[in-house]
XYZ file of C-alpha atoms in Angstrom:
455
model
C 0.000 0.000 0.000
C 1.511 3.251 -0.881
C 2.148 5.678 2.160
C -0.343 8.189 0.261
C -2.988 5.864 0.674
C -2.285 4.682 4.371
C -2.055 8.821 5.304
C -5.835 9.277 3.169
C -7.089 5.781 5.613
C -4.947 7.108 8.684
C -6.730 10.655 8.379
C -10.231 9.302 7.472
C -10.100 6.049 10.503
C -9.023 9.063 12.987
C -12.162 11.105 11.760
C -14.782 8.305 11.913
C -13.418 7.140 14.890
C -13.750 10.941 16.268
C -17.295 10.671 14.852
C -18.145 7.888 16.410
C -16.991 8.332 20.039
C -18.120 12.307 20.141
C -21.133 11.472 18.236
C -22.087 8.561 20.669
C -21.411 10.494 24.023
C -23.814 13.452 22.370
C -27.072 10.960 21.305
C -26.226 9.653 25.050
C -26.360 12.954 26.705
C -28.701 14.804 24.365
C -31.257 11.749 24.363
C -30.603 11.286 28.772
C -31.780 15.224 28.927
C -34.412 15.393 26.126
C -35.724 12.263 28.182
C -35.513 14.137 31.406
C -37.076 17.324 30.453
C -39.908 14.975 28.277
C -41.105 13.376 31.462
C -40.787 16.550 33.705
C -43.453 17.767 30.971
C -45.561 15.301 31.130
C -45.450 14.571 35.174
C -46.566 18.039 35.430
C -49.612 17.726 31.898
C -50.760 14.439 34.357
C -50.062 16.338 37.603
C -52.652 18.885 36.231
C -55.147 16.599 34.648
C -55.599 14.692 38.008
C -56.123 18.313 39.222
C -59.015 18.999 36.832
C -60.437 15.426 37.176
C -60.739 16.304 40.954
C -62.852 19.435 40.004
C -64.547 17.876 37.537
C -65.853 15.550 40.509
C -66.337 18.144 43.060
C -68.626 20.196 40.414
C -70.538 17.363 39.536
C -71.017 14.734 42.195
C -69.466 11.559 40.189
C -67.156 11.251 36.726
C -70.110 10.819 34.424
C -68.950 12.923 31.111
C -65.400 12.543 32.223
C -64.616 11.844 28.267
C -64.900 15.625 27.847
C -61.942 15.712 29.803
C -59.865 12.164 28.921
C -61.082 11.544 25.679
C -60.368 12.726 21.749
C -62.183 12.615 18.688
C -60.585 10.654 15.818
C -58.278 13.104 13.490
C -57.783 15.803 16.217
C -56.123 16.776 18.984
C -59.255 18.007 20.701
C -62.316 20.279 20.868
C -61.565 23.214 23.396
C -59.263 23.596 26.016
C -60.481 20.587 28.396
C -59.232 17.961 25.703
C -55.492 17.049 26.980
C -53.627 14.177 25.630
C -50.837 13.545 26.922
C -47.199 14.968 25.017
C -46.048 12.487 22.210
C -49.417 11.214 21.840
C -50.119 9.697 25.594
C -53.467 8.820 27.095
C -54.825 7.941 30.145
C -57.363 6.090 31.488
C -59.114 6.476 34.806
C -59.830 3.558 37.657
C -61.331 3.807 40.939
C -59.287 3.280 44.459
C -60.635 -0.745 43.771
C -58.980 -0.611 40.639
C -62.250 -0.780 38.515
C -62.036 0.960 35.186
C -64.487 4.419 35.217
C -63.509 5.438 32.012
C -61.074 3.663 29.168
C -60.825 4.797 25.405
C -61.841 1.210 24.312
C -65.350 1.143 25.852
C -64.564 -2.535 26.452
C -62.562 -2.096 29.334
C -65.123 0.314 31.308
C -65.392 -2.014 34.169
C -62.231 -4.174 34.126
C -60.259 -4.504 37.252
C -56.237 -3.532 37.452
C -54.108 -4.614 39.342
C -53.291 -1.080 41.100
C -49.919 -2.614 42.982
C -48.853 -3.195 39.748
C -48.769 -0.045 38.007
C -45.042 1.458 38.496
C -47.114 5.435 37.107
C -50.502 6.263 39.008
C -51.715 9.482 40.132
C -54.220 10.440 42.704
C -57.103 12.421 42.016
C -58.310 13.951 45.132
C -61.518 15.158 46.707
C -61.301 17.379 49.433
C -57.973 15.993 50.248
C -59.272 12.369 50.124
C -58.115 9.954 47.064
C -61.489 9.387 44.514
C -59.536 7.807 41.847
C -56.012 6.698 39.970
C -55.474 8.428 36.406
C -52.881 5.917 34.594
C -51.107 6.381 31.481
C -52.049 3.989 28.745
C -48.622 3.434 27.679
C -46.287 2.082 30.438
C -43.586 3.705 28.832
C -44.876 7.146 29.593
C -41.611 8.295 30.786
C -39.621 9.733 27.620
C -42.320 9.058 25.514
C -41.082 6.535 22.664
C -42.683 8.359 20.217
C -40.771 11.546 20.652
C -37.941 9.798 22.157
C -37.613 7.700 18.577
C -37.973 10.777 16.441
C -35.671 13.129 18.347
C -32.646 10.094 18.522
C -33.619 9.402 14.916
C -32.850 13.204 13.718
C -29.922 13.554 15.925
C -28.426 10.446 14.384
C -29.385 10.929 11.169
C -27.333 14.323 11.871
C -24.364 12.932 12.911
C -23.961 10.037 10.017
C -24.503 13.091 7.614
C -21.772 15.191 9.205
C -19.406 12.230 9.472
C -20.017 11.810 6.258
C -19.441 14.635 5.147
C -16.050 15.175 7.762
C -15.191 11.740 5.440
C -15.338 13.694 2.399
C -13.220 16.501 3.334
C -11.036 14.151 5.373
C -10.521 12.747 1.985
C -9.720 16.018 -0.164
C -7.365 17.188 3.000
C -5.575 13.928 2.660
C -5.150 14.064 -0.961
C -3.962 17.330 -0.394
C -1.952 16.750 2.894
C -0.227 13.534 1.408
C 0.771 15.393 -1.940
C 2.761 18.317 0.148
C 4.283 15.781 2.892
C 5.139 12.925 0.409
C 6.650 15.353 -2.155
C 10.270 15.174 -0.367
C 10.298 11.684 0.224
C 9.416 11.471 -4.085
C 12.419 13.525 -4.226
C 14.687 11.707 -2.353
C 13.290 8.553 -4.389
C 14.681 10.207 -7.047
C 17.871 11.643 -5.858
C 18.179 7.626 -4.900
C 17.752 6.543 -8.404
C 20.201 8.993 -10.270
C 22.687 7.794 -7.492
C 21.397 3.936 -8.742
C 22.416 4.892 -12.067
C 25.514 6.331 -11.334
C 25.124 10.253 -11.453
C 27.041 10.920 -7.938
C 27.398 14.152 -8.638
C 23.336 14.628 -8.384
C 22.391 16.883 -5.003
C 19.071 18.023 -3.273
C 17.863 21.311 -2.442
C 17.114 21.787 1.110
C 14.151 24.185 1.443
C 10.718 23.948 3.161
C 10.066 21.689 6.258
C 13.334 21.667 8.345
C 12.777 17.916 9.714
C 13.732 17.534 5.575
C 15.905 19.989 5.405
C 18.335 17.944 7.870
C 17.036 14.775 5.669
C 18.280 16.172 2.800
C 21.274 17.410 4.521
C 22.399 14.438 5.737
C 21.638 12.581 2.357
C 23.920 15.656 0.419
C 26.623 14.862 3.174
C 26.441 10.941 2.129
C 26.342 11.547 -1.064
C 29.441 14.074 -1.314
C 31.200 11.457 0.602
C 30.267 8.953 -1.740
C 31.467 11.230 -4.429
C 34.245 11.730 -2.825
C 35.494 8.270 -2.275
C 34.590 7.173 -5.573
C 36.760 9.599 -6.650
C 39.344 8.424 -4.483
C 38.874 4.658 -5.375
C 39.404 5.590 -9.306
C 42.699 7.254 -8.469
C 43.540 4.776 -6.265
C 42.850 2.390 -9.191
C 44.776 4.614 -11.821
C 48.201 5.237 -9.155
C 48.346 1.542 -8.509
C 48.127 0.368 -11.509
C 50.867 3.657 -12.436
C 52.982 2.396 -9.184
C 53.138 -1.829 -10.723
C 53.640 -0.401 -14.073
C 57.490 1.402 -13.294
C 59.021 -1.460 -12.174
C 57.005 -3.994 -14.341
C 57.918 -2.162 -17.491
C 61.312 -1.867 -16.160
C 61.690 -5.773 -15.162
C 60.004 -6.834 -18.377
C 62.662 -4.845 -20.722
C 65.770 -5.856 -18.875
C 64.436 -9.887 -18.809
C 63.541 -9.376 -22.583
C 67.102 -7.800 -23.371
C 69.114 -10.337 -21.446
C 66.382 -12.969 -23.437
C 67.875 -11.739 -26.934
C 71.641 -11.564 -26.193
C 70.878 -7.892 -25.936
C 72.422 -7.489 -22.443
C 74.419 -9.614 -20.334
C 73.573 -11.594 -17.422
C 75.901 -10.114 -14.969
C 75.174 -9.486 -11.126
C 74.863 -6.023 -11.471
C 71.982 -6.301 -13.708
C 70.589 -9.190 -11.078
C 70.804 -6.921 -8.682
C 68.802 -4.112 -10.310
C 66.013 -6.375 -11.620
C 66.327 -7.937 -7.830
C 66.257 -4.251 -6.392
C 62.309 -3.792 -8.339
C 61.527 -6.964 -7.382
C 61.924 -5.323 -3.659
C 60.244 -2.425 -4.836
C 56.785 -4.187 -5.996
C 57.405 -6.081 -2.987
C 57.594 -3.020 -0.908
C 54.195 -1.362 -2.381
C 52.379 -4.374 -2.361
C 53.584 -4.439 1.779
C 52.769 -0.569 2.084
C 49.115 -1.201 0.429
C 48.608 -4.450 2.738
C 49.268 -2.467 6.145
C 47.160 0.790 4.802
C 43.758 -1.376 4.182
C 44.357 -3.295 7.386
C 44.613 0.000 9.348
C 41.732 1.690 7.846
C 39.801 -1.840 8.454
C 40.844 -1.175 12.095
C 42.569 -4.850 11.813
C 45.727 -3.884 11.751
C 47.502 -6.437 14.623
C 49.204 -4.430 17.160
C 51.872 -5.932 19.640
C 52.107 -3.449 22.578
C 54.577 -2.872 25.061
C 55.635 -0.133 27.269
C 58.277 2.615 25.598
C 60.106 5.219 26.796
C 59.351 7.181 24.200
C 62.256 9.924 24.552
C 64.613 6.809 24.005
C 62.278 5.191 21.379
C 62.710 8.769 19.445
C 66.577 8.949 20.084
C 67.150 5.240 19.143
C 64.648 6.362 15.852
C 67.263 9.330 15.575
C 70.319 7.646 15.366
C 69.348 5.683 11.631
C 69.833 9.005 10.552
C 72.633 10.060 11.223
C 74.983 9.535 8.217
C 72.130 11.409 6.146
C 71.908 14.214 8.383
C 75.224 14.658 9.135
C 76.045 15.168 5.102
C 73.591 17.761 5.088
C 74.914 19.292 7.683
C 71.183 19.113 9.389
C 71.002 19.256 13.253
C 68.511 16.566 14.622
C 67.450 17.823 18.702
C 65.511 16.384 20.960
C 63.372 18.240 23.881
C 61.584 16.529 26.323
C 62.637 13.986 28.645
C 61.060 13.142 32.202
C 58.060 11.391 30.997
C 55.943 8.741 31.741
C 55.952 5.002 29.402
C 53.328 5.060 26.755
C 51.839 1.534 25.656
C 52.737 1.097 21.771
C 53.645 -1.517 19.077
C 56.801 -0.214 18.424
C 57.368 -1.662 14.768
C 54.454 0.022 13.811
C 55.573 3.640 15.481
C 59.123 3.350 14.186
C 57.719 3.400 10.541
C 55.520 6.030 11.832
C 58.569 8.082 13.135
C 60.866 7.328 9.709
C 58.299 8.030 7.531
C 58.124 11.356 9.040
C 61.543 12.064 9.452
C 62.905 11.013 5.740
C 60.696 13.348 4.468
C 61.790 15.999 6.922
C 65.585 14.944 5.435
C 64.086 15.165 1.796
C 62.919 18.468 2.204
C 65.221 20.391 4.801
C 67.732 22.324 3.284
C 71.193 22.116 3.404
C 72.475 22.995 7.476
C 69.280 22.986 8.419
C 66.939 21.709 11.726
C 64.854 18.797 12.692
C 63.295 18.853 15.907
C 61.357 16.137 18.090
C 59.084 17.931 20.320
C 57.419 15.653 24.136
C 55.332 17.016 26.301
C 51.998 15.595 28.051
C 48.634 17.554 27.294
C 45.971 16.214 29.377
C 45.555 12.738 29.083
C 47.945 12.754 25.899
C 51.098 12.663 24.752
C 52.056 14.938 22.279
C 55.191 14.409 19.889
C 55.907 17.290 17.193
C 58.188 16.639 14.514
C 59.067 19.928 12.501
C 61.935 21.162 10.385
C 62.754 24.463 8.710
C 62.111 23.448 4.860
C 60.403 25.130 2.387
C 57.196 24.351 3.565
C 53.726 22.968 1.993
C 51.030 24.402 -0.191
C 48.025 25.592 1.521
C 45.927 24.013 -1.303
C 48.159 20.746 -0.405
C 47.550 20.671 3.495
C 44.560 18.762 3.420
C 45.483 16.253 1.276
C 48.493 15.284 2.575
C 47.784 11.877 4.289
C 45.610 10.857 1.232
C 46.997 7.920 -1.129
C 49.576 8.883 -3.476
C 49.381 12.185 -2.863
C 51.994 14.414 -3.699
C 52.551 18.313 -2.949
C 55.787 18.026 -4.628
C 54.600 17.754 -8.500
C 57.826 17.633 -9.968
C 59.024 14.446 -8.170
C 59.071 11.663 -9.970
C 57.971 8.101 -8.919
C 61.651 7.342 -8.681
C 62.864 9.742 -6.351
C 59.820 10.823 -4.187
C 58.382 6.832 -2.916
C 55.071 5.706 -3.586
C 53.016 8.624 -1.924
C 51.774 6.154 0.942
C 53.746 7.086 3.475
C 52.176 9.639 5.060
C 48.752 7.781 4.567
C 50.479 5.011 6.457
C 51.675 7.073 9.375
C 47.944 8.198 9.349
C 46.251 4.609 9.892
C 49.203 3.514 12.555
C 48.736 6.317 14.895
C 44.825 6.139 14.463
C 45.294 2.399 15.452
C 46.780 3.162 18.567
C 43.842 5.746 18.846
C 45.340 8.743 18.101
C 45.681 11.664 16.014
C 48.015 12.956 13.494
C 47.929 16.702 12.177
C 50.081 18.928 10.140
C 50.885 22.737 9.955
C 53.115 24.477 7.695
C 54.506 27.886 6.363
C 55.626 28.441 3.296
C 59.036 29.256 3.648
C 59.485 28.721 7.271
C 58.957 25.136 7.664
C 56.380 22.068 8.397
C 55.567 20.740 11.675
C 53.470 17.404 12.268
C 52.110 16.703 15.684
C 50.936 13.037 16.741
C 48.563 12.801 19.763
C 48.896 9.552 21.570
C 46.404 8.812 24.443
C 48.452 8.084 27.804
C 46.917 5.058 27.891
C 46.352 2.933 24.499
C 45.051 -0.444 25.860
C-alpha cells in the first residue's frame, strides 16, 4: 500500500473514529436530557389533569362525562381547552381506588379490574384531600415518551452520520492534499536515490521547506558528497596503482627481454637491479597491505611499554649519516616522561616516515626537531623542520593515497606517496591523532597525539 494511501485511511479512521466516540457520548447525553425534560413535561400535563379530574368531581357529584376531559375525537387533537392528551401522543385512562375501570378509550374495558400494585405510574385524584380515583397512562412507557424519544434520537443520528459523512469527504480532499505536500520530499529523495542507482554521484538536493527535511536532505547531500568523494578516491587509487606496478614492471620486463635476446648480459649487477624492483613491488604491495588493514581497524598491534624519549633517540640515530652530510642538526626536547603503551614496529615506521621526508625536504644545514610534552591525558610528539614548507591548497590532502605536494618528483625519487597515509592509519590504530601545519618558507611541523593510555 503506498504511504499516500495509508495517510488518506490514517486521516479518514481518525475522523470516523472521532465521529463515532463524540457522536455517541452526544445521542447519550442529548437523548438522557431530552428524556428528562420529556417526562418533567408530562409529570406536570398528568399532575394537572388529576387536578381537573378532581374538580370535575367536586362540580358534579361523580365522573359521568369525564370523556370531555380524557377523551379525543378521531383526526384531532381536541375540541376546546379541556381535551389534553398527553405529550407524544399519551393517554390515560381512569380507575377507581378498587382498581375498577371508570372510564377507558376502548369502551370494552369500562369495568375491568387492574391490578393497582402493579402499576409502576398512578396518580391520585383527590376530593377534598381524600383519594377518589387513579389516572394511569395507557402506555407504560410514559416516561420519555417513545414516540418523541424515537424521532428526536432518529434526527440527531441521522445528523451525525450526515456530518461524518461529510467530515469523510473533506477528510478525503485534505488527505489528498496533505499527502501530496508531505510525500513530495520523500518522491524527491526517491529520485535523488535513483540517479545515485544509475551512477550520477554528482546529483544533489535542495534543502528548502520543512526543516525535519531539510536535515534529511542534509544528511543525504553529506552521504552523497562522501560517496562522491570516495569514488573519486577509489578511481585514483585504481589509476596510481596500476601507475605504481607499471614502473618497475615495465622496467623488469625490458631488462628480462634484453638479457632474453643476447641484448644485455647476465651479470650481477643487472641481477641486482632487476632484484632491487623486485623489492620495490614487494615493498608497495607491503605498504598497500598495512594501509587497508589499518583503515579496516585490523591492523595487529603488539604493545609494550616505551620510553618514548629513548624510542625517538634510538629512531634518531638511523639518521645520522644522512643528516650529518647535510649538515642538518637533529634535537631532541623533552625527557622526564611517563611510558606510553605502543607496538613499536608500527611507530618506528611512523617516526621514519616522518623524518625522511623531513631529510628530503630540509635544506642544506638545516633543523629537525622532536618535540614531548603531556597535554591532558595525551602525549604529544611534534616533529618539525625548517624546509620550504607545503602548499596551503596541499595541506589537506596530505595523508591521502599517493598524494603528492611536490609535482615535480618523480615516482623514482619521491616513494610511492603512501607514506604519510600510512603514518595516518598507525597512529589512528593506537587511537590517536596525526595533524600537520606548515609555512611556506618557514617550515612544516606534524604533531601526533597519543592517548596516555592505548590499551
Amino acid at each position: 500500500m503506498r504511504w499516500s494511501t495509508r495517510l488518506i485511511l490514517l486521516v479518514v479512521g481518525m475522523v470516523l473514529l472521532t465521529g463515532i466516540i463524540s457522536g455517541g457520548l452526544a445521542l447519550h447525553n442529548t437523548t438522557t436530557q431530552f428524556n428528562r425534560y420529556v417526562g418533567q413535561a408530562q409529570e406536570a400535563q398528568a399532575l394537572r389533569l388529576a387536578e381537573l379530574l378532581g374538580e370535575y368531581y367536586g362540580e358534579s357529584g361523580s365522573f359521568q362525562g369525564v370523556e370531555m376531559i380524557l377523551g379525543m375525537p378521531r383526526g384531532g387533537m381536541g375540541r376546546g381547552p379541556m381535551m389534553m392528551r398527553g405529550m407524544g401522543g399519551v393517554s390515560f385512562y381512569l380507575s377507581d381506588t378498587a382498581g375498577r375501570v371508570l372510564w377507558h378509550p376502548l369502551a370494552r374495558e369500562i369495568g375491568e379490574r387492574v391490578s393497582l400494585e402493579k402499576e409502576k405510574v398512578k396518580y391520585p385524584v383527590k376530593n377534598k384531600g381524600e383519594t377518589i380515583a387513579y389516572l394511569l397512562p395507557l402506555d407504560n412507557n410514559f416516561w420519555g415518551s417513545r414516540n418523541l424519544e424515537s424521532q428526536f434520537t432518529t434526527s440527531v443520528l441521522r445528523s451525525i452520520v450526515w456530518g461524518t459523512a461529510l467530515s469523510i469527504f473533506i477528510a478525503v480532499l485534505l488527505g489528498l492534499g496533505l499527502s501530496r505536500a508531505l510525500l513530495a520530499p520523500l518522491q524527491n529523495l526517491v529520485g535523488a536515490a535513483r540517479e545515485f542507482s544509475q551512477g550520477n554521484l554528482s546529483h544533489r538536493l535542495e534543502i528548502k521547506g520543512n526543516p525535519d527535511f531539510g536535515e534529511v536532505f542534509a544528511a543525504f547531500n553529506n552521504m552523497a558528497e562522501n560517496l562522491s568523494r570516495q569514488e573519486k578516491l577509489r578511481r585514483e587509487l585504481v589509476a596510481d596503482v596500476a601507475h605504481e606496478l607499471r614502473t618497475p614492471l615495465t622496467i623488469l620486463s625490458g631488462h628480462l627481454e634484453s638479457m632474453q635476446e643476447g641484448i644485455e648480459e647476465i651479470t650481477p649487477e643487472n641481477i641486482t637491479s632487476l632484484h632491487d624492483e623486485v623489492l620495490r613491488l614487494r615493498g608497495l604491495v607491503d605498504d598497500l597491505q598495512q594501509l587497508s588493514l589499518a583503515e579496516a581497524k585490523q591492523l595487529p598491534l603488539s604493545k609494550q611499554e616505551v620510553d618514548m624519549a629513548r624510542f625517538i633517540r634510538e629512531t634518531f640515530s638511523l639518521f645520522e649519516a644522512e643528516a650529518k652530510e647535510k649538515e642538518v642538526e637533529m634535537i631532541l626536547r623533552g625527557e622526564c616522561l611517563p611510558l606510553l603503551n605502543i607496538d613499536k614496529g608500527r611507530m618506528r615506521q611512523v617516526l621514519i616516515n616522518l623524518l625522511s621526508n623531513a631529510l628530503r625536504y630540509v635544506p642544506q644545514g638545516g633543523l629537525i626537531r622532536a618535540d614531548l610534552k603531556l597535554e591532558e591525558n595525551h602525549l604529544l610528539v611534534k616533529i618539525s623542520d625548517n624546509g620550504p614548507g607545503i602548499e596551503p591548497e596541499d595541506l589537506p590532502y596530505i595523508f591521502n593515497r599517493f598524494y603528492r605536494g611536490d609535482k615535480s618528483r618523480t615516482r623514482m625519487s619521491g616513494g610511492t606517496g603512501l607514506g604519510l597515509a600510512i603514518a595516518k592509519g598507525f597512529v589512528e590504530a593506537h587511537g590517536g591523532s596525526i595533524s600537520v601545519e606548515s609555512v611556506l618558507g618557514k617550515g612544516t611541523e606534524f604533531t601526533i597525539r597519543l592517548p596516555l593510555t592505548t590499551g
